[in-house]
PDB file of C-alpha atoms in Angstrom:
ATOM      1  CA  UNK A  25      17.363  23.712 -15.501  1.00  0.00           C
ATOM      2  CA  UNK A  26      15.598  20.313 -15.372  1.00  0.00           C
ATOM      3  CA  UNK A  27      14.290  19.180 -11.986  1.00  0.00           C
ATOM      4  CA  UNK A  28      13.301  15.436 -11.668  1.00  0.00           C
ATOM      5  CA  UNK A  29      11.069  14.168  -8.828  1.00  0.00           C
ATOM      6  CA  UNK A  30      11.081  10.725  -7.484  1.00  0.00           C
ATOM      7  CA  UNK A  31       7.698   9.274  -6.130  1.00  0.00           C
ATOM      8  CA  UNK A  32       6.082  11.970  -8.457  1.00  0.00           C
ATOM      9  CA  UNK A  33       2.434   9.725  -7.490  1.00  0.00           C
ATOM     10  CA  UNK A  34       3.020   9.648  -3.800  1.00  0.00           C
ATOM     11  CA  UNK A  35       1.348  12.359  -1.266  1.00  0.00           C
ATOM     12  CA  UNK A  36       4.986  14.446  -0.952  1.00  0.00           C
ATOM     13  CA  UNK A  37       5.932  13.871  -4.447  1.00  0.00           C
ATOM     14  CA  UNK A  38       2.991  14.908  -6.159  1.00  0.00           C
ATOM     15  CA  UNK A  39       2.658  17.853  -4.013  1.00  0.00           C
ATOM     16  CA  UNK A  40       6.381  19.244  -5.060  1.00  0.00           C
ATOM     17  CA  UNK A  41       5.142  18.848  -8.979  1.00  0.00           C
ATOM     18  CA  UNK A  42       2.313  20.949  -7.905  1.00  0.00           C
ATOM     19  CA  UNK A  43       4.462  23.763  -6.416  1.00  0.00           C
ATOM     20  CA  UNK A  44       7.722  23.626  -8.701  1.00  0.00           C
ATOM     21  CA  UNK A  45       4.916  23.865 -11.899  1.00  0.00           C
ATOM     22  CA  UNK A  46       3.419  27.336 -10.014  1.00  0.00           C
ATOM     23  CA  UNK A  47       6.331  28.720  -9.526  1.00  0.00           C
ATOM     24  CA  UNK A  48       7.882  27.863 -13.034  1.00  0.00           C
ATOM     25  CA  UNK A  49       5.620  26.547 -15.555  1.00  0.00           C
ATOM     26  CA  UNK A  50       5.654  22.846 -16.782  1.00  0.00           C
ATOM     27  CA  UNK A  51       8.681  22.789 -19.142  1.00  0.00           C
ATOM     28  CA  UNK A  52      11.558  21.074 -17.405  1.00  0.00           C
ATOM     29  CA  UNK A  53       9.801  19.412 -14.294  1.00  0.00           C
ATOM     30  CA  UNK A  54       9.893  16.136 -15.070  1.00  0.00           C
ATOM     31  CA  UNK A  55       8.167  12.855 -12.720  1.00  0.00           C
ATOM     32  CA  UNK A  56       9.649   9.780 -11.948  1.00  0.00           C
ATOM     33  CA  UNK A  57       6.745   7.277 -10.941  1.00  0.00           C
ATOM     34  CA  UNK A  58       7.428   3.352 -10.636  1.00  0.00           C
ATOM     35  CA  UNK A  59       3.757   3.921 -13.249  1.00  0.00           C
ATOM     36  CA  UNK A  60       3.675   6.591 -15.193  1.00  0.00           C
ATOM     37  CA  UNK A  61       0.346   6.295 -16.149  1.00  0.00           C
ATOM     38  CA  UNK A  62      -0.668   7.406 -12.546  1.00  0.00           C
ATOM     39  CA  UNK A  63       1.062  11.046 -13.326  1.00  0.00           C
ATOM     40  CA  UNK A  64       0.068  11.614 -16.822  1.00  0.00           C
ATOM     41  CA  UNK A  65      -2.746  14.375 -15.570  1.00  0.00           C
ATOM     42  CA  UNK A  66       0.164  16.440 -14.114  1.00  0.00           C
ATOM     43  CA  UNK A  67       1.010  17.774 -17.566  1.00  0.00           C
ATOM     44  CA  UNK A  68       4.611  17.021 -17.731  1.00  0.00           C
ATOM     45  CA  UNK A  69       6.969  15.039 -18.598  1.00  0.00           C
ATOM     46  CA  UNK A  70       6.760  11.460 -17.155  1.00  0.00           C
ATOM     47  CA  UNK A  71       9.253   8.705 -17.001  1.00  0.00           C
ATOM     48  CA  UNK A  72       9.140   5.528 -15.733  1.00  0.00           C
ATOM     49  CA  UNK A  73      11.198   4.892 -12.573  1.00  0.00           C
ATOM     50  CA  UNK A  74      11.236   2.251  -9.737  1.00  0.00           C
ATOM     51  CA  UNK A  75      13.736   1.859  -7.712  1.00  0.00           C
ATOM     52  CA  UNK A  76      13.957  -1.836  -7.574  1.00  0.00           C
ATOM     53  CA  UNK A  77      14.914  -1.362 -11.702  1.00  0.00           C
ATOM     54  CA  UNK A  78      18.419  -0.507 -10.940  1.00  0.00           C
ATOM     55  CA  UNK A  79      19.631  -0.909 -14.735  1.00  0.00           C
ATOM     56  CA  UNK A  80      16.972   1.712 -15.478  1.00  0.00           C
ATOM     57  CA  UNK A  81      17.349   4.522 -13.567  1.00  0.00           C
ATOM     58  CA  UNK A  82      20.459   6.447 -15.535  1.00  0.00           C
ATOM     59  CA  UNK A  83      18.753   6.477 -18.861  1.00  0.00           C
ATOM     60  CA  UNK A  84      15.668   7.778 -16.696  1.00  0.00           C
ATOM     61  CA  UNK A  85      17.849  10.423 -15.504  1.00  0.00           C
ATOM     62  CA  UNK A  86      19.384  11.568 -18.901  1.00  0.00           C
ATOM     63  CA  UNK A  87      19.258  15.504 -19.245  1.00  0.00           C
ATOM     64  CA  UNK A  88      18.477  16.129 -15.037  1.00  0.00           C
ATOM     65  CA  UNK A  89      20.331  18.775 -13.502  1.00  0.00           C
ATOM     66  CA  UNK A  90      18.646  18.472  -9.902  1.00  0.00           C
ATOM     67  CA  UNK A  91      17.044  15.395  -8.766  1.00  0.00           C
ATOM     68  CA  UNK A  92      14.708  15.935  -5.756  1.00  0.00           C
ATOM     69  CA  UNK A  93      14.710  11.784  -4.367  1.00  0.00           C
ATOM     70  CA  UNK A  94      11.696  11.580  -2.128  1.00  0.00           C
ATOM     71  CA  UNK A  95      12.128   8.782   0.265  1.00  0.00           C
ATOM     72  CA  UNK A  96      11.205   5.584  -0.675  1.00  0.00           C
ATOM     73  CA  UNK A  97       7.991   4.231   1.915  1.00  0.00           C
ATOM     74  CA  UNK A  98       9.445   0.653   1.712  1.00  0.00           C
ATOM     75  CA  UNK A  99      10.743   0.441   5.356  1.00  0.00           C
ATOM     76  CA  UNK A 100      13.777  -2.610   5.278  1.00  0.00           C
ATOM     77  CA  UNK A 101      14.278  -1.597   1.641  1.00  0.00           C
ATOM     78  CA  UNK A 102      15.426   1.743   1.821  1.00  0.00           C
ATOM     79  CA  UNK A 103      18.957   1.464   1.846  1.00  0.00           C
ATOM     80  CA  UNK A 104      19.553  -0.238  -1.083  1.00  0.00           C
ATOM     81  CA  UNK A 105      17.144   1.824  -3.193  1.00  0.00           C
ATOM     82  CA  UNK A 106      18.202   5.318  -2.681  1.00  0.00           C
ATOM     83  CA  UNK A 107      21.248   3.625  -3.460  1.00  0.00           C
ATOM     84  CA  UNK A 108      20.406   2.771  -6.795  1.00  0.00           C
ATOM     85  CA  UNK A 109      19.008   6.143  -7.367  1.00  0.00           C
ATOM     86  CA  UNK A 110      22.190   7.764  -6.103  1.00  0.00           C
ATOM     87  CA  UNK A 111      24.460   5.279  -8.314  1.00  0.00           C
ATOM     88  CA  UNK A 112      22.138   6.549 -11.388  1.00  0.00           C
ATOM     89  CA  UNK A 113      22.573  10.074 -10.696  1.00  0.00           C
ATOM     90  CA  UNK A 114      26.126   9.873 -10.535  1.00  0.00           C
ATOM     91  CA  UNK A 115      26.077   7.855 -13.392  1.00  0.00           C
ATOM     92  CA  UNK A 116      23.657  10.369 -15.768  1.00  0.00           C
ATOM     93  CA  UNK A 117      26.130  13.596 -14.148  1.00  0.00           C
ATOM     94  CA  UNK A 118      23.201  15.108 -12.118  1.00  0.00           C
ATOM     95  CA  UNK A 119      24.285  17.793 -10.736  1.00  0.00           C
ATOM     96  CA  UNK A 120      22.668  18.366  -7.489  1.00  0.00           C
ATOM     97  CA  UNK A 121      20.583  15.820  -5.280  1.00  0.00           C
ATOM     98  CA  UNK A 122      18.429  16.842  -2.696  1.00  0.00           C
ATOM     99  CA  UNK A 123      16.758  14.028  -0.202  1.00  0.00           C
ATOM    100  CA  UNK A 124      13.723  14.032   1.878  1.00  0.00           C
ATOM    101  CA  UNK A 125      15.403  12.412   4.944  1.00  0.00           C
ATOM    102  CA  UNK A 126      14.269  12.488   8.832  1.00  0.00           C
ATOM    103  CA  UNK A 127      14.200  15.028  11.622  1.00  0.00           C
ATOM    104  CA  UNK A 128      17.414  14.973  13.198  1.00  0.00           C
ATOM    105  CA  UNK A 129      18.442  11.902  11.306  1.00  0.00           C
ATOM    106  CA  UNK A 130      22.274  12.054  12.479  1.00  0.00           C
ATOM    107  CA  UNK A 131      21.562  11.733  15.567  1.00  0.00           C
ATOM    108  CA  UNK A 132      17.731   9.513  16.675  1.00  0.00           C
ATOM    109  CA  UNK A 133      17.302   6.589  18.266  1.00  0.00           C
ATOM    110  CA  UNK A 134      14.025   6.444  15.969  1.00  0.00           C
ATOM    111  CA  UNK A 135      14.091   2.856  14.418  1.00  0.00           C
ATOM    112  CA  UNK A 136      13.295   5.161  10.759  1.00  0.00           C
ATOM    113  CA  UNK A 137      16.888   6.826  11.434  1.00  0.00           C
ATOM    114  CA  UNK A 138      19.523   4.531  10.755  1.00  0.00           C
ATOM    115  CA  UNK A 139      18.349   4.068   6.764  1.00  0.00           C
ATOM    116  CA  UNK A 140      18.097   7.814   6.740  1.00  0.00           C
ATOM    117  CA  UNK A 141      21.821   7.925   8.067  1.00  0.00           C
ATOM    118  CA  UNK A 142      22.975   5.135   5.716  1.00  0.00           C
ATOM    119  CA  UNK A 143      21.764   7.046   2.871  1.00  0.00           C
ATOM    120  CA  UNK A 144      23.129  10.149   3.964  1.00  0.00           C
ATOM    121  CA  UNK A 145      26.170   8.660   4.139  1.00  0.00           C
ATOM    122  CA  UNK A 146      25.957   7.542   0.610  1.00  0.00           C
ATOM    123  CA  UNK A 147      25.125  10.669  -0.712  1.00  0.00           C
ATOM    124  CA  UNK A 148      28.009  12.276   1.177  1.00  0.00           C
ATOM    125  CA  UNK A 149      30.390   9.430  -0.555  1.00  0.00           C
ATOM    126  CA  UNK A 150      29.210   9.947  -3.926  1.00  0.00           C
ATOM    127  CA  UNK A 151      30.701  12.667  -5.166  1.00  0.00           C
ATOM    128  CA  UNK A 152      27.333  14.372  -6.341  1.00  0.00           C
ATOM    129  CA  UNK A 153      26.450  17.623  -4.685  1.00  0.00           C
ATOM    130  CA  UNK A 154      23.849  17.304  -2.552  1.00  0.00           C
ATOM    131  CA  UNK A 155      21.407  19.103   0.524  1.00  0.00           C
ATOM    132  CA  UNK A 156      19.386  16.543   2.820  1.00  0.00           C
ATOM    133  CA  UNK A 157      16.161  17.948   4.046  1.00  0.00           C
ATOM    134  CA  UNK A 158      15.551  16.395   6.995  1.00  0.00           C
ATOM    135  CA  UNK A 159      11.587  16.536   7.429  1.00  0.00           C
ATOM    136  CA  UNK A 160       9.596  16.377  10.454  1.00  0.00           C
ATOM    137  CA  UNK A 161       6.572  14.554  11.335  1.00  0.00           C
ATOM    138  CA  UNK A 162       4.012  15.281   8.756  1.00  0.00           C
ATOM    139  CA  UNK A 163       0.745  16.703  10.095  1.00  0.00           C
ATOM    140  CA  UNK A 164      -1.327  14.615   8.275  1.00  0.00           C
ATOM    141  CA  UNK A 165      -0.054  11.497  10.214  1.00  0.00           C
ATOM    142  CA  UNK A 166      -2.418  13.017  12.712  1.00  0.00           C
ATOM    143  CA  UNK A 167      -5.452  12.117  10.956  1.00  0.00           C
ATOM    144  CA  UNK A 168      -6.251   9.436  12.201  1.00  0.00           C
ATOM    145  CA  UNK A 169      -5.853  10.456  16.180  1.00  0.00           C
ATOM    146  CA  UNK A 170      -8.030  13.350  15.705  1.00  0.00           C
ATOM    147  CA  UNK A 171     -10.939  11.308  17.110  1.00  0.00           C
ATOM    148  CA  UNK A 172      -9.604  10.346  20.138  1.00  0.00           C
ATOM    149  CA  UNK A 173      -8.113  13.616  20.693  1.00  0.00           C
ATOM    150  CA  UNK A 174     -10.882  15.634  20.320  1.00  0.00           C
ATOM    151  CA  UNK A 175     -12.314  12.900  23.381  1.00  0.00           C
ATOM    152  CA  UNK A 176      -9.506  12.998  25.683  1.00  0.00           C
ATOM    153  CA  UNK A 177      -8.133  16.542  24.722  1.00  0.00           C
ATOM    154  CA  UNK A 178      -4.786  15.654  23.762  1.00  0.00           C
ATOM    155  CA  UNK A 179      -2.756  13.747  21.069  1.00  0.00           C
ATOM    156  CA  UNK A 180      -1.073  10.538  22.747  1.00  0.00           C
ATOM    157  CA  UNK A 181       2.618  10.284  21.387  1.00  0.00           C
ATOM    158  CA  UNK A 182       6.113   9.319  22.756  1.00  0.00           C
ATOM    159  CA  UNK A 183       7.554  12.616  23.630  1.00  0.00           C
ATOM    160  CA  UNK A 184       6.479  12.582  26.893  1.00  0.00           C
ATOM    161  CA  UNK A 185       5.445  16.422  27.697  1.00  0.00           C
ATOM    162  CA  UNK A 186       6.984  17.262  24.656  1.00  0.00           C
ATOM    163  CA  UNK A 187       5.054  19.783  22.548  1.00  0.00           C
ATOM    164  CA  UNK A 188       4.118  18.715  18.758  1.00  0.00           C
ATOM    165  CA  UNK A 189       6.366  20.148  15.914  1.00  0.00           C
ATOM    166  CA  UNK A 190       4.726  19.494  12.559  1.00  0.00           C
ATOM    167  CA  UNK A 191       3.953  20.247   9.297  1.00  0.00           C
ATOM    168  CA  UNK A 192       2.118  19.552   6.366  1.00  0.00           C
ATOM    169  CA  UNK A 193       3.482  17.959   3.315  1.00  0.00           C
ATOM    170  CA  UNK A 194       2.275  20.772   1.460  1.00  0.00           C
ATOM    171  CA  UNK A 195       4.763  22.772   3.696  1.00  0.00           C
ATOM    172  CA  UNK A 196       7.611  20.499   2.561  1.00  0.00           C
ATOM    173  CA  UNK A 197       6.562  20.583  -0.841  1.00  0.00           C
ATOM    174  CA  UNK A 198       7.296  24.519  -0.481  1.00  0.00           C
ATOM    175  CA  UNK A 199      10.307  24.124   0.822  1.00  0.00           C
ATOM    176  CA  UNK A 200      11.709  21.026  -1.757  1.00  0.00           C
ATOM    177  CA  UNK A 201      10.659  23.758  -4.553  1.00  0.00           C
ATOM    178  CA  UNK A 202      12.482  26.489  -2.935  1.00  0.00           C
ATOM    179  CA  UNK A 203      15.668  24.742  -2.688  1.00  0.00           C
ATOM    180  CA  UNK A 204      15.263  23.574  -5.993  1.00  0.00           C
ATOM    181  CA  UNK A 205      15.010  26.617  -7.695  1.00  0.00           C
ATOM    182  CA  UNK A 206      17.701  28.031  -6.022  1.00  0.00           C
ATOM    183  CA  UNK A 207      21.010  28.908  -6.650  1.00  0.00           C
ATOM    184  CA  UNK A 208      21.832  29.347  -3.024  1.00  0.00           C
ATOM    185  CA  UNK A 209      23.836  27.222  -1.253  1.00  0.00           C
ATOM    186  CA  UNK A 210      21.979  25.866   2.203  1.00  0.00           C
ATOM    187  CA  UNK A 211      23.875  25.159   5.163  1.00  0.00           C
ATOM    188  CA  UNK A 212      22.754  20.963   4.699  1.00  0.00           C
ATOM    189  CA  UNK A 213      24.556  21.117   1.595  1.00  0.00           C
ATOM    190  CA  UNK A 214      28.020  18.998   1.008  1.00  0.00           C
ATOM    191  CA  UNK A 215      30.754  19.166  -1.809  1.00  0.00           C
ATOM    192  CA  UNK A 216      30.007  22.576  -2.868  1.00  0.00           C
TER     193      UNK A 216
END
């Protein structure tokens, strides 16, 4: 089985390469990066992939069974991007999709949500089997608060008393690979 991952140079997508190659070996991981050059120390296959370079991405896709599309970080842009991907994956006959989308993304008022909810829709329309991972608030987006929170002995959010729900990318990353791998069909999953 060949598993392809978008944004294979980004902080999510580079962290799935890392977990699908431990658990399997190199051969058949393949990364799509807008520059390839910036994954060649992975040790796998690399192809060049942006999603702006619509007319691209089905060759790029040639021989992927499961295509793990990492959200593209270009808020305003999304939409049509992961549509192109989505069109190319129909278009190369990969099997399975799987999409990084947002916590609850059927049913926030976050401003993040409604490209997450386009794109699900897209994926549902396609015809391509597909599971939507809808991730939560990475830890890491923390970082930068710790300062102030170590000062004032809390984080300072919107949830009101809410209590934080988190985890790290690497935790994602986990769970991307274990889907992946699997033959299993999860309860996110549509068209199966």
């Amino acid at each position: 089985m060949n598993i392809a991952v978008t944004g294979a140079s980004g902080q999510l997508g580079r962290l799935a390469i890392d977990v699908l190659t431990a658990r399997t070996g190199p051969a058949g991981i393949v990364a799509l990066a807008r520059t390839p050059d910036k994954v060649a120390d992975l040790g796998i296959e690399t192809r060049a992939f942006d999603y702006e370079q619509a007319e691209t991405l089905a060759a790029a896709l040639k021989g992927v069974d499961t295509l793990i599309l990492i959200s593209s970080s270009e808020i305003g842009q999304r939409v049509r991007q992961h549509r192109n991907v989505i069109d190319a994956a129909k278009a190369a006959t990969v099997k399975r999709i799987l999409y990084t989308s947002l916590l609850h993304a059927d049913t926030s008022v976050v401003s993040l949500a409604a490209e997450h909810r386009e794109t699900e829709a897209d994926l549902k329309a396609s015809g391509v089997d597909f599971t939507i991972l809808r991730n939560g608030w990475y830890t890491e987006n923390y970082t930068s608060s710790i300062h102030s929170a170590l000062q004032s002995g809390v984080f300072i959010g919107s949830a009101g008393q809410g209590k934080l729900a988190s985890a790290t990318r690497k935790d994602f990353a986990e769970a991307l690979a274990i889907v992946a791998m699997s033959d299993e069909r999860w309860p996110c999953e549509q068209g199966l």
